XYZ file of C-alpha atoms in Angstrom:
720
model
C -24.269 -0.406 2.269
C -22.728 -3.779 1.617
C -21.772 -5.610 4.789
C -18.614 -7.704 4.884
C -18.926 -10.170 7.744
C -15.728 -10.587 9.720
C -15.574 -14.362 9.463
C -16.139 -14.219 5.711
C -13.605 -11.532 4.883
C -11.094 -14.068 3.605
C -10.904 -16.449 0.685
C -9.034 -19.654 1.430
C -7.599 -20.735 -1.875
C -5.608 -18.765 -4.391
C -6.655 -19.081 -8.005
C -5.814 -16.944 -11.016
C -8.908 -15.097 -12.166
C -9.361 -11.877 -14.161
C -11.225 -9.466 -11.954
C -12.559 -7.190 -14.692
C -16.155 -7.333 -13.575
C -17.779 -7.219 -10.173
C -17.847 -10.672 -8.604
C -20.366 -11.394 -5.910
C -19.190 -12.725 -2.574
C -21.144 -15.933 -3.169
C -19.550 -16.529 -6.562
C -16.129 -15.742 -5.156
C -16.455 -18.236 -2.340
C -17.731 -20.886 -4.762
C -14.826 -20.321 -7.128
C -12.176 -20.244 -4.479
C -10.377 -22.373 -3.056
C 14.386 -10.075 -34.133
C 14.311 -12.516 -37.203
C 16.094 -10.684 -40.034
C 18.211 -8.624 -37.677
C 19.154 -11.452 -35.399
C 17.143 -9.752 -32.643
C 13.728 -11.350 -32.959
C 12.750 -13.208 -29.797
C 10.274 -16.046 -29.687
C 6.937 -15.090 -28.188
C 6.932 -17.651 -25.382
C 4.544 -16.344 -22.757
C 0.919 -15.310 -22.596
C 2.031 -11.768 -21.809
C -0.187 -9.045 -23.202
C 1.235 -5.757 -24.364
C 0.080 -2.438 -22.973
C -1.009 -2.478 -19.353
C -4.130 -0.500 -20.131
C -5.602 1.653 -22.856
C -8.027 4.522 -23.022
C -9.100 6.810 -25.857
C -6.303 9.106 -26.953
C -3.793 7.664 -24.490
C -0.133 8.290 -25.239
C 1.606 4.889 -25.455
C 4.045 6.047 -22.751
C 2.789 8.123 -19.859
C 4.774 10.469 -17.637
C 3.053 11.341 -14.386
C 3.274 12.808 -10.912
C 1.455 12.506 -7.603
C -0.471 15.745 -7.093
C -2.207 16.825 -3.893
C -4.545 19.700 -4.807
C -6.202 19.499 -1.370
C -2.970 20.833 0.164
C -2.913 24.061 -1.872
C -5.250 27.001 -2.668
C -7.195 26.447 -5.863
C -5.732 29.650 -7.262
C -2.384 27.834 -7.537
C -3.671 24.770 -9.371
C -3.452 26.090 -12.929
C 0.094 27.319 -12.318
C 1.137 23.816 -11.229
C -0.727 22.120 -14.048
C 0.819 24.429 -16.661
C 4.277 23.427 -15.422
C 3.235 19.785 -15.639
C 2.026 20.245 -19.185
C 5.319 21.923 -20.107
C 7.129 18.847 -18.764
C 4.958 16.516 -20.902
C 3.189 15.177 -17.806
C -0.016 13.537 -19.020
C -1.069 11.822 -15.781
C -1.645 12.694 -12.130
C -2.657 10.507 -9.222
C -4.807 12.326 -6.711
C -6.985 11.647 -3.695
C -5.240 8.745 -1.964
C -4.670 10.639 1.297
C -7.640 13.025 1.177
C -10.347 11.196 3.124
C -10.831 14.008 5.644
C -11.398 16.397 2.718
C -13.787 14.034 0.904
C -15.785 13.043 3.997
C -15.229 15.773 6.612
C -17.903 14.252 8.857
C -19.385 10.785 8.949
C -21.757 10.354 6.012
C -21.171 13.912 4.723
C -19.307 13.984 1.400
C -17.591 16.846 -0.379
C -16.364 16.020 -3.885
C -16.773 19.464 -5.421
C -13.096 20.314 -5.034
C -12.198 16.985 -6.659
C -14.514 17.739 -9.598
C -12.706 21.035 -10.069
C -9.246 19.498 -9.743
C -9.996 16.844 -12.382
C -11.474 19.459 -14.710
C -8.453 21.704 -14.213
C -6.110 18.845 -15.067
C -8.152 18.058 -18.184
C -7.735 21.649 -19.406
C -4.004 20.899 -19.490
C -4.514 17.528 -21.252
C -3.762 15.581 -18.082
C -5.746 12.499 -17.054
C -6.283 11.217 -13.539
C -5.846 8.034 -11.536
C -8.061 8.329 -8.477
C -6.785 6.872 -5.237
C -9.242 5.577 -2.683
C -8.205 7.341 0.540
C -8.310 4.373 2.878
C -4.599 4.408 3.765
C -5.223 7.495 5.913
C -8.553 7.409 7.778
C -9.900 10.690 9.194
C -9.715 11.507 12.891
C -13.499 11.414 13.355
C -13.472 7.757 12.274
C -10.590 6.492 14.404
C -11.697 8.421 17.491
C -15.343 7.363 17.322
C -14.520 3.781 16.316
C -11.164 2.847 17.893
C -11.824 -0.822 17.102
C -10.908 0.028 13.480
C -7.289 0.691 14.492
C -4.689 -2.022 13.985
C -3.205 -3.889 16.925
C 0.447 -4.893 16.993
C 1.556 -8.419 17.813
C 2.295 -7.364 21.405
C -1.243 -6.012 21.812
C -0.650 -2.252 21.399
C -3.376 -0.438 19.483
C -2.274 2.257 17.017
C -3.263 5.889 17.469
C -4.284 8.537 14.978
C -1.667 10.862 13.517
C 0.290 8.913 10.937
C -1.111 6.691 8.184
C -1.953 2.998 7.673
C -3.123 2.821 11.274
C -6.234 0.830 10.377
C -6.807 -2.901 10.765
C -6.978 -4.623 7.396
C -9.389 -7.185 8.889
C -11.744 -4.820 10.720
C -15.336 -5.450 9.688
C -16.327 -1.915 10.640
C -13.403 -0.329 8.792
C -14.277 -2.261 5.656
C -17.807 -0.860 5.753
C -16.441 2.684 5.821
C -13.890 1.834 3.101
C -16.644 0.344 0.950
C -18.809 3.434 1.413
C -16.176 6.005 0.467
C -15.073 3.942 -2.541
C -18.679 3.548 -3.686
C -19.422 7.254 -3.328
C -16.314 8.088 -5.350
C -17.226 5.551 -8.034
C -20.745 6.922 -8.388
C -19.327 10.405 -8.775
C -16.364 9.717 -11.064
C -16.999 6.307 -12.600
C -17.914 7.758 -15.998
C -15.774 10.863 -15.899
C -13.849 10.741 -19.213
C -10.763 12.226 -17.559
C -10.501 9.492 -14.903
C -8.670 6.520 -16.414
C -8.131 4.295 -13.410
C -8.290 3.651 -9.693
C -5.607 2.952 -7.137
C -6.854 1.116 -4.066
C -5.418 2.487 -0.827
C -1.637 2.997 -0.860
C 1.224 0.543 -0.298
C -0.504 -2.279 1.564
C 1.798 -3.219 4.410
C 0.952 -3.866 8.053
C -1.142 -6.777 9.243
C -3.070 -6.629 12.531
C -3.632 -8.839 15.552
C -6.935 -7.377 16.715
C -9.882 -9.580 17.765
C -11.450 -9.440 14.276
C -8.220 -10.640 12.665
C -7.758 -13.460 15.163
C -11.322 -14.703 14.754
C -10.992 -14.602 10.977
C -7.700 -16.524 11.111
C -9.305 -19.281 13.184
C -12.224 -19.455 10.747
C -9.763 -19.543 7.836
C -7.955 -22.495 9.420
C -11.193 -24.328 10.075
C -12.264 -23.882 6.461
C -8.885 -25.070 5.198
C -8.461 -28.143 7.380
C -12.058 -29.113 8.135
C -11.253 -30.562 11.538
C -8.819 -29.836 14.339
C -7.585 -33.428 14.048
C -6.529 -32.822 10.444
C -4.695 -29.660 11.437
C -2.917 -31.442 14.293
C -1.791 -34.180 11.924
C -0.495 -31.869 9.191
C 1.178 -29.460 11.604
C 2.750 -32.325 13.593
C 1.543 -30.701 16.798
C 2.698 -33.653 18.897
C 6.008 -31.772 18.839
C 6.395 -29.798 22.104
C 2.859 -30.826 23.146
C 1.264 -28.301 20.782
C -1.826 -30.456 20.128
C -5.044 -28.411 20.013
C -8.598 -29.356 21.008
C -10.267 -26.576 18.996
C -9.330 -23.834 16.571
C -9.789 -21.033 19.109
C -6.816 -22.387 21.091
C -4.402 -21.711 18.235
C -2.149 -18.730 18.951
C -1.939 -15.889 16.447
C 1.683 -14.902 15.967
C 3.953 -13.914 13.093
C 7.205 -15.426 14.375
C 8.677 -17.871 16.925
C 5.992 -20.473 16.311
C 5.331 -23.780 14.605
C 6.509 -23.274 10.980
C 3.163 -24.516 9.657
C 1.314 -21.921 11.719
C 3.657 -19.162 10.550
C 3.235 -20.109 6.898
C -0.551 -20.303 7.222
C -0.610 -16.898 8.931
C 1.195 -15.384 5.927
C -1.242 -17.085 3.578
C -4.150 -15.789 5.639
C -2.678 -12.269 5.554
C -2.384 -12.545 1.759
C -5.982 -13.689 1.377
C -7.123 -10.949 3.747
C -5.408 -8.223 1.710
C -6.991 -9.733 -1.392
C -10.431 -9.597 0.195
C -9.649 -6.075 1.426
C -9.132 -5.189 -2.252
C -12.279 -6.977 -3.352
C -14.314 -5.095 -0.747
C -13.459 -1.857 -2.556
C -13.525 -3.379 -6.041
C -17.090 -4.573 -5.407
C -17.947 -1.005 -4.419
C -16.288 0.545 -7.480
C -16.798 -1.799 -10.424
C -20.632 -1.641 -10.751
C -20.499 2.140 -11.089
C -17.578 2.743 -13.437
C -16.788 2.578 -17.105
C -15.065 -0.725 -18.057
C -12.149 1.255 -19.514
C -11.200 2.368 -15.983
C -8.688 -0.083 -14.543
C -8.270 -0.918 -10.857
C -4.872 -1.504 -9.269
C -2.830 -0.823 -6.160
C 0.836 0.069 -5.679
C 3.148 -2.608 -4.300
C 6.720 -2.280 -3.037
C 9.332 -4.364 -4.827
C 10.720 -7.198 -2.692
C 8.269 -6.515 0.160
C 6.994 -9.889 1.401
C 4.356 -9.000 3.975
C 1.887 -10.814 1.709
C 1.913 -12.937 -1.429
C 1.676 -10.346 -4.195
C 0.477 -12.966 -6.695
C -2.547 -13.631 -4.479
C -3.338 -9.922 -4.144
C -2.947 -9.317 -7.889
C -5.606 -11.903 -8.700
C -8.134 -9.190 -7.874
C -6.455 -6.386 -9.849
C -6.556 -5.395 -13.511
C -2.927 -4.297 -13.842
C 0.222 -4.358 -11.726
C 1.770 -1.149 -10.445
C 4.667 -0.634 -8.084
C 6.671 2.066 -6.311
C 10.274 2.200 -7.504
C 12.546 3.615 -4.824
C 16.226 2.753 -4.654
C 18.843 2.592 -1.926
C 20.679 5.730 -0.958
C 23.695 6.790 -3.016
C 24.578 8.704 -6.161
C 24.140 5.579 -8.286
C 21.830 2.646 -7.720
C 21.956 -1.122 -7.988
C 20.496 -1.244 -11.467
C 20.449 -5.042 -11.672
C 18.402 -5.269 -8.480
C 16.077 -2.621 -9.861
C 15.787 -4.538 -13.135
C 14.780 -7.645 -11.195
C 12.111 -5.697 -9.317
C 10.667 -4.422 -12.611
C 10.584 -7.992 -13.929
C 8.951 -9.069 -10.671
C 6.190 -6.489 -11.147
C 5.688 -7.519 -14.781
C 5.329 -11.117 -13.625
C 2.420 -10.397 -11.281
C 0.004 -10.191 -14.213
C 2.461 -11.395 -16.908
C 1.886 -8.208 -18.854
C 3.072 -4.611 -18.924
C 2.803 -2.608 -15.715
C 2.942 0.910 -14.298
C 5.497 2.551 -12.042
C 3.029 4.393 -9.817
C 5.708 6.166 -7.777
C 9.426 6.788 -8.201
C 11.876 9.270 -6.760
C 12.800 12.566 -8.429
C 16.397 12.484 -7.229
C 16.197 11.656 -3.528
C 13.934 10.452 -0.733
C 13.718 11.384 2.937
C 13.790 8.151 4.924
C 17.473 7.134 4.780
C 19.991 8.285 7.366
C 21.679 10.398 4.676
C 19.489 11.069 1.651
C 22.042 11.491 -1.129
C 20.580 12.522 -4.461
C 21.049 10.471 -7.611
C 23.697 11.770 -9.994
C 22.591 14.056 -12.791
C 21.310 11.798 -15.561
C 20.381 8.839 -13.350
C 16.727 9.889 -12.972
C 16.439 9.661 -16.785
C 18.401 6.398 -16.711
C 15.870 4.925 -14.237
C 12.872 6.086 -16.261
C 14.094 4.393 -19.429
C 15.049 1.246 -17.534
C 11.437 1.002 -16.374
C 10.158 1.361 -19.951
C 12.660 -1.231 -21.142
C 11.285 -3.770 -18.680
C 7.678 -3.236 -19.709
C 6.423 -0.150 -17.875
C 3.867 1.911 -19.788
C 3.806 4.727 -17.224
C 6.393 6.325 -14.933
C 5.020 8.566 -12.206
C 7.051 10.684 -9.785
C 6.365 11.161 -6.109
C 5.665 13.905 -5.591
C 4.968 16.944 -7.761
C 5.287 19.784 -5.259
C 6.936 19.980 -1.852
C 4.301 19.689 0.874
C 3.751 22.749 3.074
C 4.197 20.561 6.163
C 4.021 16.930 7.240
C 6.349 13.993 7.710
C 7.799 14.070 4.175
C 8.788 17.729 3.773
C 12.343 16.850 2.701
C 11.382 14.297 0.035
C 12.431 15.055 -3.530
C 9.948 16.829 -5.808
C 9.750 18.432 -9.241
C 8.599 21.785 -7.883
C 9.462 23.529 -4.629
C 7.004 24.777 -2.025
C 7.074 28.163 -3.817
C 5.753 26.585 -7.004
C 8.906 26.991 -9.094
C 10.861 24.074 -10.616
C 13.783 22.485 -8.805
C 16.837 21.396 -10.875
C 15.621 17.832 -11.575
C 12.530 19.255 -13.307
C 14.569 19.795 -16.472
C 15.768 16.205 -16.571
C 12.227 14.898 -16.102
C 11.017 17.322 -18.762
C 13.536 15.707 -21.120
C 12.173 12.276 -20.195
C 8.656 13.466 -21.003
C 9.710 14.792 -24.397
C 11.467 11.500 -25.176
C 8.443 9.456 -24.107
C 6.343 11.506 -26.505
C 8.828 10.957 -29.331
C 9.279 7.214 -28.767
C 5.708 6.368 -27.838
C 4.494 5.409 -31.312
C 7.418 3.025 -31.797
C 6.864 1.308 -28.422
C 3.057 1.154 -28.650
C 1.819 -2.407 -28.319
C 5.227 -3.838 -27.422
C 6.335 -5.823 -24.388
C 9.394 -7.829 -23.315
C 9.417 -11.497 -24.357
C 11.736 -13.794 -22.436
C 12.990 -17.320 -23.052
C 14.305 -17.548 -19.488
C 12.242 -17.482 -16.292
C 13.318 -17.170 -12.673
C 10.810 -18.455 -10.132
C 9.900 -16.239 -7.199
C 7.878 -18.067 -4.549
C 6.586 -16.311 -1.450
C 5.925 -19.545 0.481
C 9.575 -20.498 0.006
C 10.874 -17.052 0.905
C 8.842 -17.058 4.104
C 9.812 -20.607 5.033
C 13.521 -19.845 4.702
C 13.211 -16.597 6.637
C 11.390 -18.410 9.454
C 14.363 -20.769 9.822
C 17.437 -19.213 8.186
C 19.832 -21.739 9.786
C 22.563 -19.693 8.100
C 22.103 -16.031 9.003
C 23.299 -14.770 5.604
C 20.982 -17.003 3.585
C 18.553 -14.348 2.380
C 16.131 -15.847 -0.151
C 15.929 -12.619 -2.160
C 19.717 -12.312 -2.171
C 19.936 -15.882 -3.483
C 17.361 -15.146 -6.198
C 19.362 -12.101 -7.268
C 22.596 -14.117 -7.284
C 21.096 -16.258 -10.076
C 19.291 -13.364 -11.758
C 22.428 -11.223 -12.248
C 24.313 -13.523 -14.642
C 21.118 -14.615 -16.390
C 20.212 -10.971 -16.972
C 23.702 -10.181 -18.282
C 23.829 -13.201 -20.585
C 20.211 -13.601 -21.768
C 19.298 -9.894 -21.363
C 15.533 -10.535 -21.173
C 14.321 -12.475 -18.134
C 10.887 -13.057 -16.630
C 10.399 -13.361 -12.872
C 7.303 -15.473 -12.331
C 5.302 -17.349 -9.740
C 5.776 -21.062 -9.157
C 2.196 -21.373 -10.464
C 2.805 -19.542 -13.758
C 2.669 -21.411 -17.099
C 6.182 -22.515 -18.065
C 5.620 -23.879 -21.561
C 7.659 -21.859 -24.042
C 10.494 -21.016 -21.668
C 13.725 -22.689 -22.716
C 15.288 -22.346 -19.263
C 13.581 -22.113 -15.874
C 15.633 -21.389 -12.752
C 14.229 -21.830 -9.237
C 16.935 -20.374 -6.958
C 15.572 -21.607 -3.623
C 12.202 -23.299 -4.141
C 12.114 -24.402 -0.525
C 8.389 -25.238 -0.337
C 7.518 -27.652 -3.134
C 4.036 -29.103 -3.328
C 3.218 -32.287 -5.207
C 1.250 -30.293 -7.779
C 4.146 -27.893 -8.416
C 6.564 -30.817 -8.656
C 4.314 -32.501 -11.236
C 4.283 -29.332 -13.352
C 8.065 -28.996 -13.184
C 8.524 -32.667 -14.048
C 6.233 -32.269 -17.077
C 8.172 -29.169 -18.127
C 11.427 -31.151 -18.146
C 9.910 -34.170 -19.878
C 8.632 -31.900 -22.656
C 12.118 -30.578 -23.356
C 12.539 -27.799 -20.804
C 15.729 -27.132 -18.879
C 15.143 -26.776 -15.125
C 17.691 -25.577 -12.565
C 17.021 -25.859 -8.842
C 19.066 -23.858 -6.357
C 20.077 -24.829 -2.809
C 17.339 -25.647 -0.287
C 14.883 -26.502 -3.086
C 12.299 -29.198 -2.444
C 13.148 -29.256 1.274
C 9.640 -28.526 2.608
C 6.124 -29.696 1.815
C 2.988 -27.547 1.586
C 2.752 -27.392 5.393
C 6.365 -26.226 5.810
C 7.330 -29.678 7.067
C 10.426 -31.549 5.934
C 9.923 -33.699 2.837
C 10.247 -37.318 4.005
C 12.060 -38.358 0.797
C 14.764 -35.709 1.323
C 15.612 -32.913 -1.058
C 14.589 -32.183 -3.720
C 11.506 -33.987 -2.494
C 9.127 -35.053 -5.262
C 11.763 -34.209 -7.896
C 14.447 -36.518 -6.481
C 13.408 -39.326 -8.815
C 13.637 -37.034 -11.855
C 17.060 -35.784 -10.788
C 18.278 -39.253 -9.980
C 19.895 -37.836 -6.889
C 19.243 -36.294 -3.524
C 20.674 -34.219 -0.687
C 22.407 -36.394 1.870
C 22.911 -33.516 4.319
C 22.944 -29.734 4.450
C 25.497 -27.519 6.185
C 25.595 -23.859 7.192
C 29.009 -22.400 6.393
C 31.045 -19.819 8.274
C 33.942 -19.861 5.811
C 34.445 -20.474 2.103
C 34.641 -24.023 0.755
C 36.499 -24.753 -2.524
C 34.421 -26.093 -5.423
C 35.711 -27.363 -8.783
C 34.609 -29.275 -11.848
C 33.814 -28.861 -15.520
C 32.749 -25.232 -14.957
C 36.105 -24.397 -13.425
C 37.114 -23.548 -9.893
C 35.481 -21.356 -7.300
C 34.027 -21.424 -3.845
C 30.846 -21.858 -1.859
C 29.843 -19.701 1.082
C 26.858 -19.509 3.467
C 25.324 -22.873 2.506
C 26.487 -26.225 1.132
C 24.650 -29.494 0.568
C 26.298 -32.862 0.249
C 24.654 -34.469 -2.793
C 24.324 -38.126 -3.810
C 23.909 -39.335 -7.390
C 21.488 -42.279 -7.383
C 21.187 -42.926 -11.113
C 23.894 -43.828 -13.670
C 22.478 -41.067 -15.907
C 23.067 -38.405 -13.248
C 26.295 -36.471 -13.758
C 28.375 -34.749 -11.123
C 29.097 -31.256 -12.487
C 30.991 -29.818 -9.494
C 32.570 -31.255 -6.338
C 33.663 -29.713 -3.062
C 37.329 -29.606 -2.127
C 38.800 -30.061 1.328
C 36.451 -28.657 3.924
C 34.810 -29.999 7.078
C 35.448 -33.623 6.222
C 31.810 -34.312 5.425
C 31.901 -32.271 2.225
C 35.363 -33.345 1.043
C 35.207 -34.500 -2.604
C 31.400 -34.778 -2.427
C 29.095 -33.664 -5.270
C 28.004 -30.017 -5.156
C 26.053 -29.861 -8.452
C 24.165 -32.707 -10.155
C 22.612 -32.759 -13.611
C 20.596 -35.287 -15.603
C 19.267 -35.359 -19.145
C 15.585 -36.278 -19.372
C 14.588 -36.790 -22.987
C 15.202 -33.475 -24.732
C 15.208 -31.649 -21.417
C 17.352 -31.615 -18.320
C 17.248 -31.035 -14.592
C 20.149 -29.569 -12.617
C 20.468 -29.242 -8.861
C 22.886 -26.656 -7.424
C 23.553 -27.563 -3.805
C 25.627 -24.557 -2.725
C 25.693 -20.781 -2.626
C 28.386 -20.327 -5.272
C 30.637 -17.355 -5.902
C 29.711 -15.012 -8.740
C 32.409 -16.143 -11.180
C 31.568 -19.828 -10.899
C 27.839 -19.155 -11.120
C 28.436 -16.987 -14.200
C 30.118 -19.902 -15.948
C 27.342 -22.277 -14.955
C 24.565 -19.993 -16.192
C 26.417 -19.546 -19.493
C 26.504 -23.324 -19.931
C 22.805 -23.674 -19.104
C 21.878 -20.970 -21.623
C 24.029 -22.608 -24.287
C 22.427 -25.977 -23.624
C 18.959 -24.405 -23.823
C 19.882 -22.529 -27.035
C 19.265 -19.079 -25.539
C 21.249 -16.213 -27.070
C 21.671 -12.571 -26.098
C 19.918 -10.185 -28.522
C 22.924 -7.810 -28.389
C 25.997 -9.815 -27.398
C 29.291 -8.386 -26.210
C 28.029 -5.225 -24.535
C 30.033 -3.594 -21.712
C 29.099 -4.864 -18.244
C 27.521 -1.572 -17.177
C 25.324 -1.211 -20.275
C 21.850 -2.689 -19.902
C 20.075 -4.149 -22.920
C 16.272 -4.142 -22.872
C 14.133 -5.480 -25.702
C 10.437 -4.895 -26.308
C 8.625 -6.175 -29.350
C 5.492 -7.342 -31.072
C 4.834 -9.467 -34.144
C 6.113 -6.707 -36.481
C 9.318 -5.367 -34.980
C 11.708 -5.172 -32.053
C 12.776 -2.109 -30.081
C 16.129 -2.200 -28.287
C 16.694 0.193 -25.381
C 20.313 0.601 -24.287
C 20.929 2.246 -20.904
C 24.462 3.189 -19.894
C 24.651 2.951 -16.098
C 28.279 4.142 -16.047
C 29.745 7.585 -15.420
C 31.853 7.156 -18.589
C 30.898 6.919 -22.262
C 30.409 3.476 -23.827
C 30.173 2.057 -27.365
C 27.972 -0.855 -28.380
C 28.233 -2.950 -31.530
C 24.861 -4.166 -32.797
C 24.444 -7.502 -34.584
C 22.665 -5.642 -37.419
C 21.822 -2.082 -38.330
C 18.931 -0.427 -36.525
C 17.264 2.980 -36.727
C 17.570 5.568 -33.912
C 14.332 6.696 -32.301
C 15.343 9.577 -30.018
C 17.981 11.064 -32.318
C 18.012 11.933 -35.990
C 19.980 9.881 -38.482
C 20.010 6.724 -40.513
C 20.499 3.104 -39.596
C 23.710 2.113 -37.880
C 25.295 -1.015 -36.427
C 27.298 0.877 -33.810
C 26.088 3.357 -31.214
C 27.726 5.629 -28.660
C 26.288 6.150 -25.206
C 27.064 9.203 -23.107
C 27.522 8.769 -19.336
C 24.121 7.619 -18.013
C 22.975 7.854 -21.612
C 20.034 6.159 -23.305
C 19.636 5.013 -26.903
C 16.382 3.653 -28.324
C 16.619 1.661 -31.581
C 13.952 0.256 -33.898
C 14.370 -2.755 -36.157
C 12.091 -1.029 -38.698
C 13.065 1.995 -40.708
C 10.916 5.038 -39.840
C 8.926 4.887 -43.097
C 7.857 1.318 -42.327
C 6.996 2.235 -38.759
C 4.587 4.905 -39.996
C 2.740 2.602 -42.374
């Protein structure tokens, strides 16, 4: 049994590293700290194509979460036959079955899992195995209550739900390591097991004694001395000066901003080491073709997902949408692009809803056709697998009302037919999409440090950092049609336009990279509140945008929270600002004022709202206000024109989404109609239909919630 010492269960610095082989704890600590058709896009990122490959894998996988432990074995083949008929090639199993795998401490029962995997294989279905650590068995939590998480107010969780463990518990990690290792030894070379999912939906942190001790050790490693911490945290404020690290409180809110930001970073590193604890148990015993991942949750910001993904082979996420018959498809598009950006390659949708969920106040089902719409949107943004949660209605438990493909009686529910259609279409289009991925010329920066820092101190209640990111993403997505959402640490060379909506925390190193990007011909746009904070969540002494003020040739004179709209006008037309406005100052004759405020609170009257400066072949623009959609649309259009970025399929209706995947040989355009009415789209050049029969055409019709897949190559060329 490998022991993970409590004070060493964290890794203080975040570096990008492929975790394809087992990495010893010692090594880890040392290392820490469409041409002819007018549709060809430049390959500008280091994105790889398929998320993962295994022998005989369909290029597009349809899957479902299956829980064989909940049903008599006599029913398994019936379920699997229905899956096969729906073109389901993948099941995820095991992630909540710890009590079945290890019914008593140190006693393992994997025979039923052997039989379940073999039964799936008879129906040509492969398996992703979930380690069951999101739901520890009762014998563990009752015998070892110190493994249970503790809330910030000191209340220890009880058994009976899930995710009640402490992510920092040394003892819990030993048990997690053991069960993962036993599974790996048993199934690591099983040809029908293609990958591993660690745990399930990492979420809650813990404030137990182990976690607190590890946080203090993490701080000591980072700062070296308490004097250095006091200096960087400015603890002279409110007499917060500490004599030793053990005095530092452990809280997630209402604290020194530097402490709060470091707690989030510690939580991120702890989840990463939680992953590595199981990866180190699994990797030595499994075939290299078996990938290791976990399933994240869209905009969830309980940890830095880029940090956690350093340890994983591929990205996978759970795609659930807000209640209603339709869904916010632009928000969902952004979340797909976010997931693709974690590893800058294709990803998996590990869970998505078959019509409805069970956790809203009123769980309205999606309209007929929207489940298919969502599946193809995922593929268009780079998903190689779409997996539904769950296959069959559970016989009991907290999620009895959740949508499924099959009822508790084992017969299909109405949405089964729609998902069966999706499976048939995946099979038909797979060969055309094999090896392809989206390639963007525009990047939007998502930065967890900045999101946290703003949320710690909103100042304006409606200034949500994700909402601000989406405000910029929406017009960029409509006008450029292919957009990457990437970390502030991601390579930027090759992007023609980079937009950082609210890069609140800006380190000197990040500023140097952004400056170099501009000087080499890139076009950079900073949104409001950018460059306001340093790496310790302290105010930049040179004012916003901090280290980039000299490049901009301007700065923020003052910021203002708004409780009513303020008029804004300039070369992009007229509009308004709400929520937030910054009074800007141009400090260089080369810096242009793009927009100015109108009459407002006196301080903002006729003051600059947007500044821009050419820097060689590049440019830097600072947007100092939360602008209305129409004005921001016009600004993004001007930035894209300046950066020479063009839509692959211009002039489409507003509710038709254009997705493009390609490789060096061809481009595939996926059109998704998110409207309840039919739409027509004019293509810049003729393309060949993939899902329907027929020859090349330059105009296509889309049924309500319809999908059209088009190939730049004629079918004969595609088969060569």
